[in-house]
Each structure stands twice: as C-alpha cells, then as structure tokens.
C-alpha positions as MATLAB code, in Angstrom:
seq = 'MWPSRTDAFWLFLPAVVFAGLNVLYHVLGDRTTGALGPAAGLVLQVVCDLSLVLLFRFPALVAGLVTVAAFAMLASDLFAPGLLVPVHPIALTTVPTVTPVMLAQVVRVLDRRTVLWLAGILAVVATRPWAPSWATTPFGLLSTVLPVMITLYVEARKQLLQSLRDRAERAEREQHLLAEQARAAERRRLAGEMHDVVTHRLSLMVLHAGALGVTSADPAVRTAAEDIRREGALALDELRDLVGVLRNGAEAGPRTLSPAVPGDPARLVEESRSVGVATDLVLDGDPAQVSPTVARTAYRLVQEALTNVRKHAPGASATVSLRYHPGGLDVSVDSTAAAHAPDPALAGSGSGAGLAGLRQRVELVGGRFDAGPRPGGGFRVGAILPAYVPTAEGTHCDPGARGR';
ca = [
      12.965   19.471   17.260;
      14.591   16.424   19.000;
      17.413   14.575   17.130;
      17.180   11.050   16.244;
      19.416    8.491   17.927;
      21.964    8.627   14.992;
      21.960   12.430   14.929;
      22.242   12.531   18.695;
      25.364   10.306   18.538;
      26.938   12.193   15.679;
      26.499   15.364   17.701;
      27.673   13.825   21.123;
      30.802   12.271   19.664;
      32.259   15.296   18.325;
      31.405   17.527   21.295;
      33.332   15.045   23.542;
      36.182   14.626   21.052;
      36.654   18.460   20.846;
      36.322   18.923   24.669;
      38.831   16.178   25.234;
      41.207   17.799   22.711;
      40.889   21.115   24.376;
      41.718   19.631   27.637;
      44.697   18.109   26.301;
      45.895   21.298   24.769;
      45.612   22.943   28.153;
      47.520   20.207   29.602;
      50.241   20.567   27.122;
      50.527   24.441   28.001;
      47.920   26.162   25.792;
      46.771   28.302   28.611;
      45.564   31.943   29.102;
      47.545   34.451   31.034;
      44.968   37.238   31.671;
      43.033   38.325   34.598;
      40.444   35.532   34.241;
      42.908   32.917   35.056;
      44.874   30.118   32.901;
      41.738   28.123   32.526;
      39.592   30.918   31.020;
      40.039   29.881   27.409;
      39.556   26.217   28.215;
      36.215   26.916   30.059;
      34.948   29.021   26.957;
      35.967   26.250   24.417;
      34.509   23.421   26.425;
      31.280   25.228   26.970;
      31.025   25.695   23.171;
      31.812   21.948   22.481;
      29.270   20.572   24.889;
      26.595   23.074   23.645;
      26.732   20.967   20.381;
      24.470   18.231   21.869;
      21.688   20.856   22.045;
      22.100   21.951   18.488;
      18.864   20.393   17.161;
      16.882   21.560   20.167;
      18.058   25.038   20.214;
      19.918   25.800   16.851;
      19.687   29.567   17.133;
      21.041   29.629   20.690;
      23.920   27.272   19.977;
      24.945   29.266   16.857;
      24.608   32.627   18.792;
      26.892   31.190   21.650;
      29.578   30.115   19.244;
      29.404   33.358   17.389;
      29.575   35.366   20.524;
      32.634   33.189   21.638;
      34.274   33.810   18.360;
      33.929   37.674   18.868;
      35.127   37.480   22.380;
      38.093   35.431   21.257;
      38.902   37.893   18.543;
      38.616   40.909   21.018;
      40.795   39.106   23.427;
      43.464   38.511   20.779;
      43.350   42.057   19.445;
      42.776   44.259   22.497;
      43.639   41.881   25.666;
      46.223   39.268   24.598;
      46.012   36.298   26.961;
      42.570   36.912   28.282;
      40.704   34.152   26.279;
      43.154   33.181   23.556;
      46.702   32.111   24.533;
      49.422   34.332   23.387;
      51.163   31.254   21.647;
      48.135   29.114   21.042;
      48.361   25.703   19.365;
      45.320   26.497   17.463;
      45.689   28.325   14.247;
      42.125   30.153   14.409;
      40.288   32.393   16.558;
      36.896   30.636   16.510;
      35.776   27.895   18.872;
      37.097   24.356   17.618;
      33.795   23.127   17.473;
      32.737   25.626   14.663;
      33.125   23.347   11.690;
      30.882   20.797   13.125;
      28.325   23.427   14.289;
      28.179   25.054   10.761;
      27.900   21.532    8.948;
      24.900   20.537   11.174;
      23.148   23.969   11.327;
      22.443   23.734    7.683;
      19.900   21.072    8.526;
      17.854   23.034   11.025;
      18.172   26.883    9.883;
      17.118   28.410    6.687;
      19.845   28.826    4.148;
      20.137   32.685    4.196;
      20.553   32.444    8.102;
      23.317   29.963    7.638;
      25.132   31.925    4.910;
      25.115   34.903    7.114;
      26.521   33.035    9.972;
      29.164   31.307    7.853;
      30.279   34.684    6.515;
      30.399   36.234    9.752;
      32.532   33.303   11.317;
      34.619   33.377    8.205;
      35.599   37.098    8.617;
      36.381   36.438   12.344;
      38.463   33.382   11.595;
      40.375   34.675    8.490;
      41.044   38.149    9.603;
      40.886   39.692    6.137;
      42.346   42.974    7.476;
      45.537   41.221    8.399;
      45.905   38.018    6.145;
      48.397   35.515    7.076;
      49.218   31.868    5.948;
      48.845   30.983    9.478;
      45.148   32.067    9.822;
      43.369   32.712    6.540;
      43.556   29.071    4.973;
      42.672   27.373    8.281;
      39.868   30.042    8.759;
      38.294   29.215    5.398;
      38.639   25.481    6.036;
      36.777   25.751    9.429;
      34.027   27.998    8.249;
      33.265   28.082    4.419;
      34.307   24.421    3.544;
      31.861   22.532    5.986;
      28.941   24.820    4.738;
      29.802   24.218    1.179;
      30.155   20.446    1.719;
      26.914   20.186    3.625;
      24.938   22.299    1.257;
      26.158   20.183   -1.727;
      25.186   16.939    0.262;
      21.736   18.315    1.102;
      21.051   19.547   -2.389;
      22.057   16.134   -3.788;
      19.872   14.329   -1.346;
      16.941   16.495   -2.383;
      17.731   15.875   -5.966;
      17.653   12.149   -5.343;
      14.535   12.319   -3.368;
      12.972   14.457   -6.157;
      14.045   11.696   -8.840;
      12.593    9.001   -6.537;
       9.406   10.864   -6.264;
       9.235   11.395  -10.041;
       9.859    7.740  -10.623;
       7.142    6.705   -8.174;
       4.838    9.188   -9.827;
       5.584    7.742  -13.188;
       5.039    4.336  -11.947;
       1.499    5.359  -10.689;
       0.699    7.131  -13.874;
       1.660    3.813  -15.867;
      -0.468    1.849  -13.399;
      -3.398    4.113  -14.076;
      -2.748    4.001  -17.875;
      -2.840    0.075  -17.631;
      -5.911    0.259  -15.696;
      -7.535    2.529  -18.093;
      -6.529    0.204  -20.964;
      -7.856   -2.848  -19.159;
     -11.186   -0.881  -18.564;
     -11.446    0.081  -22.224;
     -10.834   -3.655  -23.193;
     -13.502   -4.771  -20.846;
     -15.801   -2.218  -22.236;
     -14.950   -3.592  -25.665;
     -15.479   -7.189  -24.807;
     -18.883   -6.255  -22.994;
     -19.820   -4.553  -26.367;
     -19.002   -7.640  -28.449;
     -20.586   -9.986  -25.956;
     -23.806   -7.992  -25.871;
     -23.957   -7.699  -29.601;
     -23.308  -11.241  -30.433;
     -24.630  -13.405  -27.612;
     -27.759  -11.156  -26.742;
     -28.767  -11.200  -30.240;
     -28.724  -15.104  -30.515;
     -30.284  -15.575  -27.143;
     -32.935  -13.063  -27.979;
     -33.787  -15.107  -31.272;
     -33.890  -18.317  -29.306;
     -36.417  -16.726  -26.754;
     -38.553  -15.373  -29.596;
     -38.780  -18.705  -31.344;
     -39.324  -20.621  -28.137;
     -42.246  -18.209  -27.438;
     -43.582  -18.598  -31.073;
     -43.535  -22.417  -30.791;
     -45.298  -22.364  -27.528;
     -48.073  -20.277  -29.099;
     -48.421  -22.070  -32.298;
     -47.967  -25.722  -31.418;
     -50.983  -27.935  -30.465;
     -48.986  -30.290  -28.506;
     -49.017  -29.535  -24.757;
     -45.553  -31.145  -24.288;
     -43.994  -29.067  -26.880;
     -45.685  -26.070  -25.501;
     -44.272  -26.814  -22.009;
     -40.742  -27.442  -23.420;
     -40.920  -24.196  -25.552;
     -42.010  -22.409  -22.375;
     -39.104  -23.959  -20.381;
     -36.658  -22.941  -23.223;
     -38.092  -19.321  -23.299;
     -37.957  -18.918  -19.599;
     -34.233  -20.197  -19.426;
     -33.348  -18.038  -22.188;
     -34.905  -15.089  -20.425;
     -32.777  -15.891  -17.286;
     -29.779  -16.304  -19.421;
     -30.348  -12.754  -20.758;
     -30.491  -11.469  -17.209;
     -27.397  -13.209  -16.236;
     -25.609  -11.977  -19.422;
     -26.824   -8.360  -18.609;
     -25.206   -8.455  -15.000;
     -21.881   -9.989  -16.662;
     -21.913   -7.116  -19.177;
     -22.411   -4.664  -16.381;
     -19.461   -6.166  -14.456;
     -17.157   -5.974  -17.521;
     -18.196   -2.312  -18.371;
     -17.902   -0.964  -14.782;
     -15.097   -2.972  -13.582;
     -16.990   -3.960  -10.207;
     -19.545   -6.410   -9.310;
     -22.912   -4.942   -8.761;
     -24.586   -5.667   -5.590;
     -26.480   -8.882   -5.219;
     -30.159   -8.979   -5.797;
     -32.495   -9.821   -3.341;
     -32.884  -13.653   -3.181;
     -36.463  -15.026   -3.207;
     -38.072  -18.124   -4.707;
     -39.117  -16.119   -7.786;
     -35.507  -15.212   -9.018;
     -32.381  -17.080   -9.395;
     -31.088  -17.759   -5.973;
     -33.014  -20.600   -4.516;
     -31.137  -23.830   -4.773;
     -34.423  -25.671   -4.651;
     -35.130  -24.257   -8.060;
     -31.932  -25.695   -9.376;
     -32.873  -28.995   -8.040;
     -36.179  -28.991   -9.816;
     -34.486  -27.878  -13.121;
     -32.083  -30.913  -12.596;
     -34.862  -33.123  -12.192;
     -36.767  -31.731  -15.171;
     -34.043  -32.962  -17.500;
     -33.916  -36.385  -15.992;
     -30.969  -36.190  -13.517;
     -32.298  -37.893  -10.330;
     -31.373  -35.163   -7.845;
     -32.223  -34.881   -4.026;
     -32.005  -31.790   -1.884;
     -31.263  -32.035    1.692;
     -31.941  -28.845    3.764;
     -31.134  -28.261    7.455;
     -31.411  -24.821    9.449;
     -32.814  -21.506    8.582;
     -31.578  -19.817    5.348;
     -32.204  -16.372    6.938;
     -29.206  -17.071    9.124;
     -26.646  -16.117    6.236;
     -26.347  -12.839    4.284;
     -27.602  -12.634    0.755;
     -24.004  -12.341   -0.602;
     -23.039  -15.747    1.023;
     -26.346  -17.290   -0.239;
     -25.631  -16.178   -3.688;
     -22.257  -17.867   -3.452;
     -23.792  -21.046   -2.374;
     -26.325  -20.857   -5.256;
     -23.568  -20.468   -7.814;
     -21.731  -23.407   -6.321;
     -24.927  -25.590   -6.588;
     -25.558  -24.267  -10.236;
     -22.030  -24.951  -11.526;
     -21.762  -28.416   -9.820;
     -25.193  -29.596  -11.145;
     -24.209  -28.314  -14.581;
     -21.007  -30.394  -14.440;
     -23.097  -33.424  -13.554;
     -25.260  -33.027  -16.563;
     -22.337  -32.531  -18.842;
     -19.760  -35.000  -17.632;
     -21.718  -37.756  -15.877;
     -24.653  -38.773  -17.988;
     -27.185  -41.024  -16.006;
     -25.648  -40.082  -12.498;
     -27.579  -38.958   -9.746;
     -26.808  -35.985   -7.458;
     -27.402  -34.917   -3.805;
     -27.464  -31.259   -2.771;
     -26.958  -30.780    0.864;
     -27.362  -27.303    2.494;
     -26.797  -27.022    6.236;
     -27.410  -23.680    7.797;
     -26.078  -22.853   11.189;
     -25.158  -19.647   13.303;
     -21.526  -19.842   11.840;
     -22.475  -19.848    8.380;
     -23.310  -22.446    5.724;
     -21.945  -25.897    4.802;
     -22.972  -26.787    1.139;
     -22.124  -29.850   -0.965;
     -23.087  -31.444   -4.329;
     -22.374  -35.306   -4.376;
     -22.911  -37.200   -7.599;
     -22.402  -40.848   -8.502;
     -20.415  -42.051  -11.295;
     -21.625  -41.679  -14.999;
     -23.655  -44.524  -16.328;
     -22.513  -44.002  -19.891;
     -19.933  -41.951  -21.723;
     -20.697  -38.136  -21.999;
     -21.516  -36.432  -25.281;
     -18.155  -34.951  -26.394;
     -19.956  -31.749  -27.756;
     -21.497  -31.129  -24.427;
     -18.580  -32.239  -22.394;
     -16.201  -29.836  -24.464;
     -18.520  -26.750  -24.449;
     -17.089  -25.528  -21.052;
     -14.325  -23.176  -20.577;
     -12.368  -25.494  -18.229;
     -12.301  -22.813  -15.493;
     -15.549  -23.464  -13.576;
     -13.904  -25.092  -10.533;
     -11.447  -22.511  -10.316;
     -14.062  -19.779  -10.515;
     -15.987  -21.333   -7.881;
     -12.854  -21.570   -5.492;
     -12.155  -17.825   -6.057;
     -15.695  -16.803   -5.442;
     -15.833  -18.845   -2.078;
     -12.529  -17.545   -1.127;
     -13.495  -13.969   -1.857;
     -16.364  -14.307    0.792;
     -13.875  -15.842    3.384;
     -14.957  -19.658    2.902;
     -13.159  -22.789    2.153;
     -13.735  -24.669   -1.084;
     -13.147  -28.309   -1.685;
     -13.652  -30.524   -4.918;
     -12.629  -33.976   -5.880;
     -13.329  -37.484   -6.556;
     -15.412  -39.477   -4.126;
     -14.340  -42.922   -2.812;
     -16.080  -45.599   -5.004;
     -16.718  -43.339   -7.834;
     -18.529  -40.125   -8.615;
     -17.434  -36.584   -7.501;
     -18.018  -34.194   -4.843;
     -18.091  -30.271   -4.783;
     -18.456  -28.542   -1.277;
     -17.791  -25.363    0.505;
     -17.787  -24.074    3.995;
     -19.017  -20.523    4.037;
     -19.284  -17.799    6.616;
     -22.600  -16.347    7.793;
     -21.338  -12.953    6.759;
     -18.577  -11.563    4.659;
     -15.552  -10.925    6.962;
     -13.671   -7.569    6.672;
     -10.078   -6.596    8.042;
     -11.555   -5.106   11.151;
     -13.180   -8.295   12.295;
     -16.768   -7.304   11.684;
     -19.106   -8.303    8.780;
     -19.739   -6.522    5.584;
     -22.470   -7.234    3.364;
     -23.789   -4.869    0.812;
     -26.827   -6.820    0.234;
     -27.872   -7.067    3.910;
     -30.200   -4.037    3.406;
     -32.197   -5.991    1.060;
     -33.234   -8.586    3.559;
];
C-alpha cells in the first residue's frame, strides 16, 4: 500500500537523518579497512537507511534487506574484521542503524507472527547471546525488542480505543432504536385511545343524524341532518387516516383527488357558504399541472383557513384564490375583519397549532408559507407551492402521481 503524507514524512525524515549520521561517522573515521574499501560499511548503511521510504510499499523486501545486511555485518565482524564493520566502530551494535525505525513501522504492515520472528532474529544478531557484553547486549535489546514492544502496545491501545468507540456508538444506536420503539408504542396507544373515544362519539352523532333525517317531516331538518351525517362520515374517514399515521409512524399515500371526495377546494367553498360565510372562489389555470400531493396540501390550507374564519371572525367574508401555473400553485385565503365578537367556546376549541401545522406541511413539499393580518383589517393565509415535491437529486417525487 502507499503511505499517507504523514506516514511518508515520518519515514523520509528518519531515513535522511540516519543516512546523514552514517556519513558523519564515516567522516569522523568510522571506516572499513577490508578489500571492499573504506566506504563499504557506509554504502551498506545508507542503502538500508534510504530503503525505509519504501517500507509501506514493499515491507517484506525492506525487512529482508535489513536482515540480510545485519547477517552480513555480523559475518564481517566475526570472520572478516573490517570488511563491512569497522574494527573500532562508533556504533555499538552489528545491525543497521535504521533497524529500530524499521521494526517499529513494520508492525503496522506485516502480521504479528512475522514481526515477532523478524524481531527475534535481529535481536539475536544484535545482542550476540553467545558472547554477552555490556557493550552490545543492552544496546541490541534497545534497538530491536524495545521498538517492537512499544509499537505493539500503541497499536493494541489504538484498537482498544476504537473498540470502545464502536461499542459506544453501537450503544447509542441501540438507545435511539429503543426510543423509537417507545415512541411507536406510545403512538399506537394514543391511536387506540383516539379510536375508542372519538370514533365512538362520532359514530353516535352520525347515527343520530341519520335517524333524525329519516323520522323528521321538516325538509329543512332532514337536509341539516343529512349534512351532519355526511360531515360526520367524512370526519370518521379523516380520523381513520390519522389513526393509521399514528400506528404506522408514516403518512399513508394520498388518495386520488376528485370532486366526490375531500380534495376539491370548491367543495370547501360551498360548505363555507352553506353555514353563512360569504365565500368567493377564484380559479386560474389547470389543476392537472400539480401533483396530487401538492393539491392535497393546498386543500388542507384552504380547509384550515376557512375553519379559522368561521371560528375567529364571525360575520366576515372570505376569498379563496387558486392560481395554477407550470411552476406550481399559488394559493391564498383572504378574509375581512370580524363583524362581531367570536363565540368563546368555538374560538377556544382549537389546539392553537393550526398555522404551525400548515407551515410544516407546506415546507415539507418544498413550498413557502405566509400568514398574517391584512392592511385595513382581516387576515390572510397563503402559500406558494411547487408543481411536484422536490427531492435531493433535483427531480420530482410524488408517490400519488400514479393515481392521476
């Protein structure tokens, strides 16, 4: 493998330093006197020193070269004094001076058994156990065994720290998963309670309204009872969708939008008119230019805005504006000031998070939301929506597009 810049620097630096020291020793008189000439030992040492820069690329070759050089220096000292090792050397070992650095670094690239065999062989050559001496044995151990032990300790400590970090990250992920499971269980519990309580009451309301529509002789009462029954049935549908979201933790795909089911803003305008709120509808463009998901977001915005008009601005009028264009949809609901004070019971029946929820819904599809008082009185709720839900890749993604 090729070393990183940091590793290359820490290999190049000792190679140059040791080569420079060997040249200095040669200049100071540390020369060989054998048949190979006075610079034979210097050449061997410098070759071993400079080979260090190739350690990460050819670790076995560099380790073999240093080992062969060590045996050659030992043989010269024992059988041909002065051939490769000076008779009175400044160095106190018969291994190349770069040996400690080579052994310290080779631990990172060769398997541990090979490194231990290599360190043991060089330790025997450097310490000369057959002729122990205070001039060779300690320095031999320091230049061979000690670097390997230190490096093995450092590598083992690094592996331990990495293992502890991995264990901590795994524990954090498991804690996150447990929290998700707890949230999912809480969602299911809330969904069950909502289904048991609210559905029961809505079902009773629908049944009573249906019975009133059948038994009453007054056409107006029958019409009102049918409206109540129909709205209750739609509320049950919406509640079923919400319970599904709470149980599954993900929003179900949008239903196909058509005038017969919730999704048509014109139907919301008619409902608003039927309860006495003067509401106008301004349409411009082709609704087919936007995806079902975006259209459903616009529907929810109009629904919430008209609900707020009925609750907080009695006697006010409203204008719903929908402008479809190739780039998306511009939707707004403008209302006038209230003609009289709102009913406290009705105005306080909400959760207070309607506009915040609308903003979140609009931003989820990549739109911009705006709400606030109008100059001269009244209130305005509006949004600029894209034609399709954007994704990180820059394309559109609409799970409901297949239903169009």
